[in-house]
Amino acid sequence: MDRRQEIIEAAAKSFTLFGYKATTMEQVAKIANVGKGTIYTFFANKEILFQEIAMSLVREMKAEADAVLDVSASFMDNAHHALMKMLQFREKHLLFAKLIEEEKELRTPAVKQVLIRIESEILSYMATLIQRRIDKGEIRDCDAELVSYLLLKAYLAFVVDWHELHGDMIPEEKILNLFKETIFRGLVL
Amino acid sequence: MDRRQEIIEAAAKSFTLFGYKATTMEQVAKIANVGKGTIYTFFANKEILFQEIAMSLVREMKAEADAVLDVSASFMDNAHHALMKMLQFREKHLLFAKLIEEEKELRTPAVKQVLIRIESEILSYMATLIQRRIDKGEIRDCDAELVSYLLLKAYLAFVVDWHELHGDMIPEEKILNLFKETIFRGLVL
DNA sequence: AGATGACCGAAATGGTTTTCTGGTCATTAT
DNA sequence: ATAATGACCAGAAAACCATTTCGGTCATCT
């Protein structure tokens, strides 16, 4: 198997297990069965290697979100399912969960940057979907970027923040119902 | 002047200047012109003194929010103005701003708790106002607690988070317009 | 030409000593 | 008698420094 891929997989495994900061390049080299120097023939430094892995994480998440999209379904249902799928991915995927934890506890700057980058990828992904529905005339002609931001923040608030603050989770149906009566009702023509 | 009030004002001044952690009880005693022991005849400990001051901060903020309320205005206008006023208060009031900074940088647990408490006070204040409008039949019969949470999080996202992430501020009118077309449109009957 | 690991400086870690600070309480002042 | 005070204490935090660790390089080896 090609060395580059071995290294990526070894690094991903180590980041998942120990986080970004606690992963050493020597560790990665050992798992990948290469010399430490070899890593640097493929990746400029630890951070670049990390970013590459993070971006493949994004691709994976987008793919899962795409999988629940249904062109014949309403904007609301698609938005809801895609957002829920992405938020579940955040918690379910071990690397993603580890990074979120590391950002909260350790404040590792490289991790913070990567999470910001991921959020911005999600936002532009959502904006594309929204724009498509606007063009189809299904929803009001709004600023897709702002609406993406509103939807993501609203879902994060109810799915993630609420749980962290109150300890209990709001049933998905209740969330959908609330947004149906507020945000989505306003958007749909 | 009564010693209790002197102490509160001295402590408020010191918390504003140096934050909670960096304020020492000796410092407060000096500013208030009392012996350190005297503080403990009025307040059980540093944290209780702090909470007392934080709660008067909340009262002040509610008063400012109340001042912009207009019973004859629409729910949307009232909600918008009250929320904007409270978010401005967050940044304008030196003690409040200092606490937010300390929570972000130092993670002082006592400060975190107080900020959570303040948020919960804001939420129940908002829930009361919303419930009043529901009873008047002006807006849909929704869960006032959930809607408060949605509104607060949405405003925080656009006024505070957006600014922290992008560096620029969204014009107030643009924010109002977005919410008018989404959240509020769904709520108003 | 590509891979490697010994090597380097900078940064992190950990253990020890010193300083600081919240809270108490015997003493003092009123 | 009651209220105020500041010296005092134990535990927490800071400062210090010796030692280790780690990202990245490069001379050497395959």
Tab-separated table of C-alpha atoms (C1' of nucleotides) in Angstrom:
chain	number	residue	atom	x	y	z
A	1	MET	CA	0.000	0.000	0.000
A	2	ASP	CA	1.261	3.463	-0.701
A	3	ARG	CA	3.163	5.116	2.102
A	4	ARG	CA	1.219	8.341	1.945
A	5	GLN	CA	-2.052	6.602	2.675
A	6	GLU	CA	-0.482	4.503	5.434
A	7	ILE	CA	0.644	7.694	7.110
A	8	ILE	CA	-2.764	9.327	6.820
A	9	GLU	CA	-4.460	6.321	8.333
A	10	ALA	CA	-1.921	6.026	11.126
A	11	ALA	CA	-2.282	9.720	11.946
A	12	ALA	CA	-6.063	9.547	11.852
A	13	LYS	CA	-5.983	6.623	14.247
A	14	SER	CA	-3.664	8.425	16.620
A	15	PHE	CA	-5.586	11.725	16.504
A	16	THR	CA	-8.747	9.776	17.257
A	17	LEU	CA	-7.186	7.985	20.183
A	18	PHE	CA	-5.101	10.728	21.769
A	19	GLY	CA	-6.146	13.973	20.155
A	20	TYR	CA	-4.015	16.376	18.141
A	21	LYS	CA	-1.723	17.653	20.849
A	22	ALA	CA	-0.966	14.305	22.441
A	23	THR	CA	-0.180	12.685	19.112
A	24	THR	CA	3.534	12.704	18.351
A	25	MET	CA	5.024	12.404	14.915
A	26	GLU	CA	7.130	9.534	16.182
A	27	GLN	CA	3.964	7.769	17.266
A	28	VAL	CA	2.434	8.250	13.824
A	29	ALA	CA	5.610	6.986	12.171
A	30	LYS	CA	5.611	3.900	14.324
A	31	ILE	CA	1.968	3.054	13.588
A	32	ALA	CA	2.535	3.643	9.885
A	33	ASN	CA	5.720	1.569	9.933
A	34	VAL	CA	7.838	4.316	8.414
A	35	GLY	CA	10.673	6.457	9.623
A	36	LYS	CA	9.750	9.811	11.095
A	37	GLY	CA	11.549	11.641	8.283
A	38	THR	CA	9.397	9.878	5.705
A	39	ILE	CA	6.298	11.662	6.924
A	40	TYR	CA	7.927	14.957	6.023
A	41	THR	CA	8.419	13.909	2.414
A	42	PHE	CA	4.624	13.801	2.074
A	43	PHE	CA	3.442	16.481	4.507
A	44	ALA	CA	5.106	19.789	5.279
A	45	ASN	CA	4.383	19.499	8.999
A	46	LYS	CA	2.068	18.109	11.637
A	47	GLU	CA	-0.585	20.756	11.076
A	48	ILE	CA	-0.827	20.177	7.336
A	49	LEU	CA	-1.177	16.448	7.917
A	50	PHE	CA	-3.930	17.209	10.410
A	51	GLN	CA	-5.784	19.539	8.062
A	52	GLU	CA	-5.696	16.974	5.287
A	53	ILE	CA	-7.328	14.438	7.577
A	54	ALA	CA	-9.868	16.974	8.789
A	55	MET	CA	-10.885	17.759	5.236
A	56	SER	CA	-11.501	14.127	4.470
A	57	LEU	CA	-13.660	14.099	7.573
A	58	VAL	CA	-15.712	16.887	6.033
A	59	ARG	CA	-16.057	14.955	2.785
A	60	GLU	CA	-17.299	11.953	4.742
A	61	MET	CA	-19.846	14.080	6.592
A	62	LYS	CA	-21.099	15.758	3.443
A	63	ALA	CA	-21.513	12.344	1.861
A	64	GLU	CA	-23.649	11.181	4.782
A	65	ALA	CA	-25.704	14.356	4.595
A	66	ASP	CA	-26.121	13.979	0.831
A	67	ALA	CA	-27.348	10.449	1.390
A	68	VAL	CA	-30.391	11.620	3.342
A	69	LEU	CA	-31.327	14.309	0.820
A	70	ASP	CA	-34.352	13.585	-1.292
A	71	VAL	CA	-35.024	15.882	-4.239
A	72	SER	CA	-38.707	15.131	-4.095
A	73	ALA	CA	-38.999	15.975	-0.384
A	74	SER	CA	-39.740	19.445	0.971
A	75	PHE	CA	-37.031	21.922	1.803
A	76	MET	CA	-37.914	21.648	5.449
A	77	ASP	CA	-37.604	17.889	5.621
A	78	ASN	CA	-34.350	17.890	3.721
A	79	ALA	CA	-32.864	20.667	5.823
A	80	HIS	CA	-33.948	19.012	9.030
A	81	HIS	CA	-32.641	15.566	8.153
A	82	ALA	CA	-29.370	16.825	6.724
A	83	LEU	CA	-28.722	18.998	9.765
A	84	MET	CA	-29.603	16.255	12.207
A	85	LYS	CA	-27.388	13.842	10.305
A	86	MET	CA	-24.453	16.252	10.476
A	87	LEU	CA	-24.956	16.944	14.170
A	88	GLN	CA	-25.131	13.237	14.880
A	89	PHE	CA	-21.990	12.745	12.830
A	90	ARG	CA	-20.276	15.279	15.087
A	91	GLU	CA	-20.941	13.105	18.107
A	92	LYS	CA	-20.797	9.676	16.557
A	93	HIS	CA	-17.575	9.970	14.611
A	94	LEU	CA	-14.779	9.319	17.098
A	95	LEU	CA	-12.238	11.687	15.555
A	96	PHE	CA	-14.760	14.499	15.335
A	97	ALA	CA	-15.879	13.972	18.917
A	98	LYS	CA	-12.277	13.878	20.095
A	99	LEU	CA	-11.504	17.166	18.373
A	100	ILE	CA	-14.512	18.882	19.899
A	101	GLU	CA	-13.492	17.637	23.312
A	102	GLU	CA	-9.904	18.775	22.806
A	103	GLU	CA	-11.044	22.212	21.697
A	104	LYS	CA	-13.196	22.557	24.811
A	105	GLU	CA	-10.680	21.258	27.346
A	106	LEU	CA	-7.255	22.023	25.911
A	107	ARG	CA	-7.955	24.934	23.588
A	108	THR	CA	-5.391	23.610	21.136
A	109	PRO	CA	-5.172	26.418	18.543
A	110	ALA	CA	-4.682	24.100	15.566
A	111	VAL	CA	-7.843	22.240	16.566
A	112	LYS	CA	-9.790	25.444	16.975
A	113	GLN	CA	-8.797	26.574	13.498
A	114	VAL	CA	-9.766	23.256	11.981
A	115	LEU	CA	-13.168	23.279	13.667
A	116	ILE	CA	-13.803	26.792	12.392
A	117	ARG	CA	-12.837	25.623	8.932
A	118	ILE	CA	-15.196	22.655	9.186
A	119	GLU	CA	-18.056	24.891	10.281
A	120	SER	CA	-17.436	27.178	7.356
A	121	GLU	CA	-17.489	24.170	5.006
A	122	ILE	CA	-20.809	23.077	6.461
A	123	LEU	CA	-22.180	26.576	6.023
A	124	SER	CA	-21.247	26.850	2.378
A	125	TYR	CA	-22.596	23.350	1.783
A	126	MET	CA	-25.909	24.420	3.327
A	127	ALA	CA	-25.925	27.684	1.422
A	128	THR	CA	-25.655	25.762	-1.849
A	129	LEU	CA	-28.625	23.582	-0.973
A	130	ILE	CA	-30.673	26.575	0.074
A	131	GLN	CA	-29.805	28.515	-3.061
A	132	ARG	CA	-30.933	25.538	-5.132
A	133	ARG	CA	-34.338	25.641	-3.453
A	134	ILE	CA	-34.589	29.375	-3.944
A	135	ASP	CA	-33.889	28.924	-7.652
A	136	LYS	CA	-36.580	26.263	-7.817
A	137	GLY	CA	-38.925	28.856	-6.339
A	138	GLU	CA	-39.713	26.662	-3.374
A	139	ILE	CA	-38.657	29.120	-0.716
A	140	ARG	CA	-38.518	32.860	-0.361
A	141	ASP	CA	-35.605	34.701	-1.981
A	142	CYS	CA	-33.465	35.206	1.098
A	143	ASP	CA	-29.755	35.598	1.804
A	144	ALA	CA	-28.673	31.941	1.667
A	145	GLU	CA	-25.565	32.608	3.739
A	146	LEU	CA	-27.485	34.234	6.577
A	147	VAL	CA	-30.188	31.590	6.561
A	148	SER	CA	-27.586	28.798	6.658
A	149	TYR	CA	-26.006	30.485	9.632
A	150	LEU	CA	-29.341	30.857	11.379
A	151	LEU	CA	-30.303	27.237	10.800
A	152	LEU	CA	-26.959	25.820	11.887
A	153	LYS	CA	-26.832	27.948	15.017
A	154	ALA	CA	-30.420	27.129	15.887
A	155	TYR	CA	-29.883	23.397	15.510
A	156	LEU	CA	-26.618	23.541	17.445
A	157	ALA	CA	-28.403	25.440	20.202
A	158	PHE	CA	-31.200	22.920	20.570
A	159	VAL	CA	-29.303	19.710	19.920
A	160	VAL	CA	-25.896	20.413	21.450
A	161	ASP	CA	-26.004	23.428	23.808
A	162	TRP	CA	-29.318	22.534	25.416
A	163	HIS	CA	-28.073	19.074	26.194
A	164	GLU	CA	-24.819	20.388	27.663
A	165	LEU	CA	-26.614	22.920	29.838
A	166	HIS	CA	-29.704	21.033	31.008
A	167	GLY	CA	-28.466	17.464	30.799
A	168	ASP	CA	-31.598	16.252	29.026
A	169	MET	CA	-32.215	16.085	25.315
A	170	ILE	CA	-35.138	17.622	23.487
A	171	PRO	CA	-36.959	14.982	21.416
A	172	GLU	CA	-36.183	15.386	17.723
A	173	GLU	CA	-39.865	15.697	16.949
A	174	LYS	CA	-40.236	18.620	19.336
A	175	ILE	CA	-37.310	20.387	17.675
A	176	LEU	CA	-38.735	19.840	14.236
A	177	ASN	CA	-42.083	21.104	15.420
A	178	LEU	CA	-40.630	24.281	16.884
A	179	PHE	CA	-38.713	25.106	13.724
A	180	LYS	CA	-41.688	24.208	11.586
A	181	GLU	CA	-43.691	26.850	13.428
A	182	THR	CA	-40.965	29.493	13.304
A	183	ILE	CA	-38.033	29.485	10.907
A	184	PHE	CA	-39.417	27.188	8.214
A	185	ARG	CA	-42.906	28.646	8.234
A	186	GLY	CA	-41.341	31.986	7.445
A	187	LEU	CA	-39.165	30.650	4.660
A	188	VAL	CA	-41.534	28.466	2.680
A	189	LEU	CA	-43.565	30.283	0.084
B	1	MET	CA	-23.074	55.544	54.517
B	2	ASP	CA	-23.832	52.002	55.503
B	3	ARG	CA	-20.913	49.629	55.474
B	4	ARG	CA	-22.713	46.916	53.573
B	5	GLN	CA	-23.285	49.182	50.593
B	6	GLU	CA	-19.713	50.500	50.751
B	7	ILE	CA	-18.466	46.947	50.489
B	8	ILE	CA	-20.722	46.114	47.560
B	9	GLU	CA	-19.583	49.163	45.665
B	10	ALA	CA	-15.929	48.529	46.418
B	11	ALA	CA	-16.240	44.932	45.290
B	12	ALA	CA	-18.110	45.901	42.127
B	13	LYS	CA	-15.386	48.381	41.287
B	14	SER	CA	-12.655	45.825	41.841
B	15	PHE	CA	-14.427	43.057	39.904
B	16	THR	CA	-14.886	45.501	37.047
B	17	LEU	CA	-11.242	46.509	37.070
B	18	PHE	CA	-9.513	43.194	37.709
B	19	GLY	CA	-12.125	40.498	37.294
B	20	TYR	CA	-13.330	38.002	39.884
B	21	LYS	CA	-10.221	35.903	40.285
B	22	ALA	CA	-7.739	38.769	40.482
B	23	THR	CA	-9.819	40.609	43.065
B	24	THR	CA	-8.669	39.900	46.598
B	25	MET	CA	-10.782	40.360	49.669
B	26	GLU	CA	-8.042	42.529	51.140
B	27	GLN	CA	-8.262	44.750	48.070
B	28	VAL	CA	-12.016	45.096	48.483
B	29	ALA	CA	-11.597	45.889	52.191
B	30	LYS	CA	-9.065	48.600	51.406
B	31	ILE	CA	-11.266	50.261	48.774
B	32	ALA	CA	-14.251	50.093	51.106
B	33	ASN	CA	-12.216	51.421	54.026
B	34	VAL	CA	-13.106	48.539	56.294
B	35	GLY	CA	-11.184	45.704	57.850
B	36	LYS	CA	-11.163	42.450	55.954
B	37	GLY	CA	-13.086	40.698	58.721
B	38	THR	CA	-15.916	43.198	58.408
B	39	ILE	CA	-16.777	41.956	54.942
B	40	TYR	CA	-17.506	38.541	56.446
B	41	THR	CA	-20.077	39.965	58.847
B	42	PHE	CA	-22.181	40.899	55.798
B	43	PHE	CA	-21.294	38.217	53.241
B	44	ALA	CA	-20.578	34.565	53.907
B	45	ASN	CA	-17.733	34.469	51.392
B	46	LYS	CA	-16.297	35.940	48.227
B	47	GLU	CA	-18.652	34.015	45.974
B	48	ILE	CA	-21.800	35.137	47.745
B	49	LEU	CA	-20.630	38.741	47.555
B	50	PHE	CA	-20.019	38.233	43.855
B	51	GLN	CA	-23.418	36.684	43.219
B	52	GLU	CA	-25.158	39.517	45.008
B	53	ILE	CA	-23.441	42.003	42.714
B	54	ALA	CA	-24.206	39.915	39.647
B	55	MET	CA	-27.890	39.825	40.527
B	56	SER	CA	-28.032	43.584	40.796
B	57	LEU	CA	-26.445	43.654	37.368
B	58	VAL	CA	-29.345	41.566	36.108
B	59	ARG	CA	-31.841	43.921	37.704
B	60	GLU	CA	-30.148	46.833	35.980
B	61	MET	CA	-30.270	45.078	32.629
B	62	LYS	CA	-33.918	44.103	32.994
B	63	ALA	CA	-34.723	47.704	33.852
B	64	GLU	CA	-33.031	48.894	30.663
B	65	ALA	CA	-34.876	46.282	28.646
B	66	ASP	CA	-38.181	47.212	30.285
B	67	ALA	CA	-37.545	50.818	29.361
B	68	VAL	CA	-37.631	50.049	25.635
B	69	LEU	CA	-40.783	47.969	25.858
B	70	ASP	CA	-43.903	49.551	24.450
B	71	VAL	CA	-47.201	47.812	25.139
B	72	SER	CA	-48.713	49.305	22.038
B	73	ALA	CA	-45.912	48.102	19.766
B	74	SER	CA	-45.876	44.729	18.012
B	75	PHE	CA	-44.356	41.642	19.600
B	76	MET	CA	-41.640	41.658	16.986
B	77	ASP	CA	-40.548	45.216	17.615
B	78	ASN	CA	-40.576	44.760	21.351
B	79	ALA	CA	-38.668	41.499	21.209
B	80	HIS	CA	-36.121	42.945	18.818
B	81	HIS	CA	-35.496	46.108	20.788
B	82	ALA	CA	-35.379	44.389	24.154
B	83	LEU	CA	-32.948	41.760	22.890
B	84	MET	CA	-30.722	44.319	21.195
B	85	LYS	CA	-30.725	46.397	24.353
B	86	MET	CA	-29.701	43.440	26.472
B	87	LEU	CA	-26.958	42.395	24.057
B	88	GLN	CA	-25.639	45.944	23.981
B	89	PHE	CA	-25.728	46.028	27.759
B	90	ARG	CA	-23.543	42.915	27.754
B	91	GLU	CA	-20.842	44.768	25.884
B	92	LYS	CA	-21.338	48.256	27.215
B	93	HIS	CA	-21.468	47.540	30.909
B	94	LEU	CA	-17.863	47.259	32.059
B	95	LEU	CA	-18.466	44.638	34.744
B	96	PHE	CA	-20.487	42.468	32.395
B	97	ALA	CA	-17.870	42.748	29.669
B	98	LYS	CA	-15.115	41.903	32.117
B	99	LEU	CA	-16.925	38.796	33.300
B	100	ILE	CA	-17.465	37.567	29.755
B	101	GLU	CA	-13.795	38.092	29.006
B	102	GLU	CA	-12.750	36.296	32.190
B	103	GLU	CA	-14.999	33.368	31.403
B	104	LYS	CA	-13.486	33.055	27.929
B	105	GLU	CA	-9.844	33.432	28.905
B	106	LEU	CA	-9.559	32.154	32.471
B	107	ARG	CA	-12.519	29.794	32.743
B	108	THR	CA	-13.057	30.886	36.349
B	109	PRO	CA	-15.766	28.466	37.545
B	110	ALA	CA	-17.546	31.019	39.755
B	111	VAL	CA	-17.804	33.350	36.774
B	112	LYS	CA	-19.102	30.602	34.525
B	113	GLN	CA	-21.822	29.758	37.030
B	114	VAL	CA	-22.850	33.373	37.362
B	115	LEU	CA	-23.059	33.838	33.602
B	116	ILE	CA	-25.211	30.734	33.304
B	117	ARG	CA	-27.441	32.110	36.041
B	118	ILE	CA	-27.708	35.448	34.243
B	119	GLU	CA	-28.634	33.734	30.991
B	120	SER	CA	-31.309	31.767	32.757
B	121	GLU	CA	-32.678	34.985	34.268
B	122	ILE	CA	-32.805	36.558	30.817
B	123	LEU	CA	-34.595	33.512	29.474
B	124	SER	CA	-37.282	33.497	32.103
B	125	TYR	CA	-37.708	37.249	31.677
B	126	MET	CA	-38.220	36.718	27.948
B	127	ALA	CA	-40.535	33.780	28.526
B	128	THR	CA	-42.770	35.988	30.672
B	129	LEU	CA	-43.007	38.625	27.954
B	130	ILE	CA	-43.749	36.015	25.325
B	131	GLN	CA	-46.392	34.343	27.436
B	132	ARG	CA	-48.062	37.711	27.910
B	133	ARG	CA	-48.321	38.121	24.136
B	134	ILE	CA	-49.647	34.605	23.732
B	135	ASP	CA	-52.364	35.356	26.293
B	136	LYS	CA	-53.241	38.515	24.420
B	137	GLY	CA	-53.694	36.316	21.357
B	138	GLU	CA	-51.090	38.249	19.428
B	139	ILE	CA	-48.835	35.323	18.661
B	140	ARG	CA	-49.281	31.612	18.135
B	141	ASP	CA	-49.623	29.422	21.225
B	142	CYS	CA	-46.076	28.097	21.386
B	143	ASP	CA	-43.768	26.862	24.118
B	144	ALA	CA	-42.576	30.195	25.549
B	145	GLU	CA	-39.458	28.632	27.040
B	146	LEU	CA	-38.322	27.121	23.754
B	147	VAL	CA	-39.076	30.253	21.783
B	148	SER	CA	-37.156	32.390	24.276
B	149	TYR	CA	-34.210	30.072	23.885
B	150	LEU	CA	-34.421	30.191	20.111
B	151	LEU	CA	-34.616	33.972	20.027
B	152	LEU	CA	-31.767	34.508	22.479
B	153	LYS	CA	-29.493	32.034	20.718
B	154	ALA	CA	-30.322	33.473	17.326
B	155	TYR	CA	-29.590	37.026	18.416
B	156	LEU	CA	-26.399	35.955	20.172
B	157	ALA	CA	-25.332	34.162	17.021
B	158	PHE	CA	-25.833	37.156	14.758
B	159	VAL	CA	-24.786	39.927	17.088
B	160	VAL	CA	-21.980	38.340	19.115
B	161	ASP	CA	-20.689	35.173	17.440
B	162	TRP	CA	-20.725	36.544	13.925
B	163	HIS	CA	-18.721	39.545	14.995
B	164	GLU	CA	-16.189	37.394	16.849
B	165	LEU	CA	-15.752	35.061	13.905
B	166	HIS	CA	-15.859	37.399	10.907
B	167	GLY	CA	-14.668	40.623	12.499
B	168	ASP	CA	-17.428	42.685	10.894
B	169	MET	CA	-20.847	43.435	12.282
B	170	ILE	CA	-24.140	42.771	10.553
B	171	PRO	CA	-26.227	45.958	10.384
B	172	GLU	CA	-29.063	45.858	12.889
B	173	GLU	CA	-31.571	46.410	10.130
B	174	LYS	CA	-30.347	43.369	8.243
B	175	ILE	CA	-30.716	41.242	11.361
B	176	LEU	CA	-34.216	42.499	11.988
B	177	ASN	CA	-35.104	41.837	8.389
B	178	LEU	CA	-33.831	38.273	8.480
B	179	PHE	CA	-35.754	37.447	11.628
B	180	LYS	CA	-38.819	39.221	10.331
B	181	GLU	CA	-38.787	36.846	7.366
B	182	THR	CA	-38.143	33.731	9.404
B	183	ILE	CA	-38.745	33.393	13.127
B	184	PHE	CA	-41.224	36.248	13.630
B	185	ARG	CA	-43.206	35.563	10.492
B	186	GLY	CA	-43.836	32.092	11.818
B	187	LEU	CA	-44.873	33.290	15.259
B	188	VAL	CA	-47.229	36.130	14.532
B	189	LEU	CA	-50.804	35.114	13.943
C	1	DA	C1'	16.307	9.001	-5.239
C	2	DG	C1'	13.888	7.884	-1.405
C	3	DA	C1'	13.931	6.534	3.315
C	4	DT	C1'	15.750	6.929	7.818
C	5	DG	C1'	16.780	7.996	12.703
C	6	DA	C1'	20.352	10.620	15.382
C	7	DC	C1'	20.375	15.171	16.464
C	8	DC	C1'	18.959	20.105	17.669
C	9	DG	C1'	16.620	24.019	19.828
C	10	DA	C1'	12.486	25.237	21.644
C	11	DA	C1'	8.771	24.035	24.360
C	12	DA	C1'	6.537	21.207	27.732
C	13	DT	C1'	6.666	18.710	32.111
C	14	DG	C1'	7.197	17.884	36.822
C	15	DG	C1'	8.775	18.540	41.291
C	16	DT	C1'	10.079	21.791	44.838
C	17	DT	C1'	10.058	26.048	47.215
C	18	DT	C1'	7.980	30.422	48.032
C	19	DT	C1'	4.257	33.602	47.935
C	20	DC	C1'	-0.460	34.662	48.114
C	21	DT	C1'	-5.182	34.696	49.620
C	22	DG	C1'	-9.757	33.280	51.497
C	23	DG	C1'	-11.470	32.741	55.686
C	24	DT	C1'	-11.165	32.614	61.065
C	25	DC	C1'	-11.044	34.368	65.569
C	26	DA	C1'	-8.779	36.352	69.638
C	27	DT	C1'	-8.246	41.003	70.622
C	28	DT	C1'	-9.551	45.798	70.470
C	29	DA	C1'	-12.563	49.754	69.983
C	30	DT	C1'	-16.961	51.752	70.547
D	1	DA	C1'	-22.333	43.982	74.820
D	2	DT	C1'	-21.639	44.405	70.177
D	3	DA	C1'	-19.186	45.384	66.134
D	4	DA	C1'	-14.796	45.911	63.833
D	5	DT	C1'	-10.286	44.516	63.014
D	6	DG	C1'	-5.924	42.506	61.275
D	7	DA	C1'	-2.509	38.823	62.648
D	8	DC	C1'	-2.673	34.286	61.622
D	9	DC	C1'	-3.341	29.672	59.292
D	10	DA	C1'	-3.888	26.094	55.841
D	11	DG	C1'	-4.335	25.251	51.371
D	12	DA	C1'	-3.994	27.054	46.678
D	13	DA	C1'	-1.397	29.354	43.275
D	14	DA	C1'	2.840	31.123	41.416
D	15	DA	C1'	7.659	31.085	40.532
D	16	DC	C1'	11.512	28.599	39.681
D	17	DC	C1'	14.420	25.388	37.498
D	18	DA	C1'	16.181	20.808	36.186
D	19	DT	C1'	14.880	17.409	33.057
D	20	DT	C1'	12.370	15.432	29.330
D	21	DT	C1'	9.837	15.593	25.163
D	22	DC	C1'	8.828	16.717	20.526
D	23	DG	C1'	8.526	18.854	15.847
D	24	DG	C1'	11.411	19.321	12.294
D	25	DT	C1'	16.146	18.804	9.792
D	26	DC	C1'	19.724	16.613	7.379
D	27	DA	C1'	23.830	13.694	6.882
D	28	DT	C1'	23.894	9.036	6.051
D	29	DC	C1'	22.348	4.770	4.328
D	30	DT	C1'	19.841	1.747	1.332
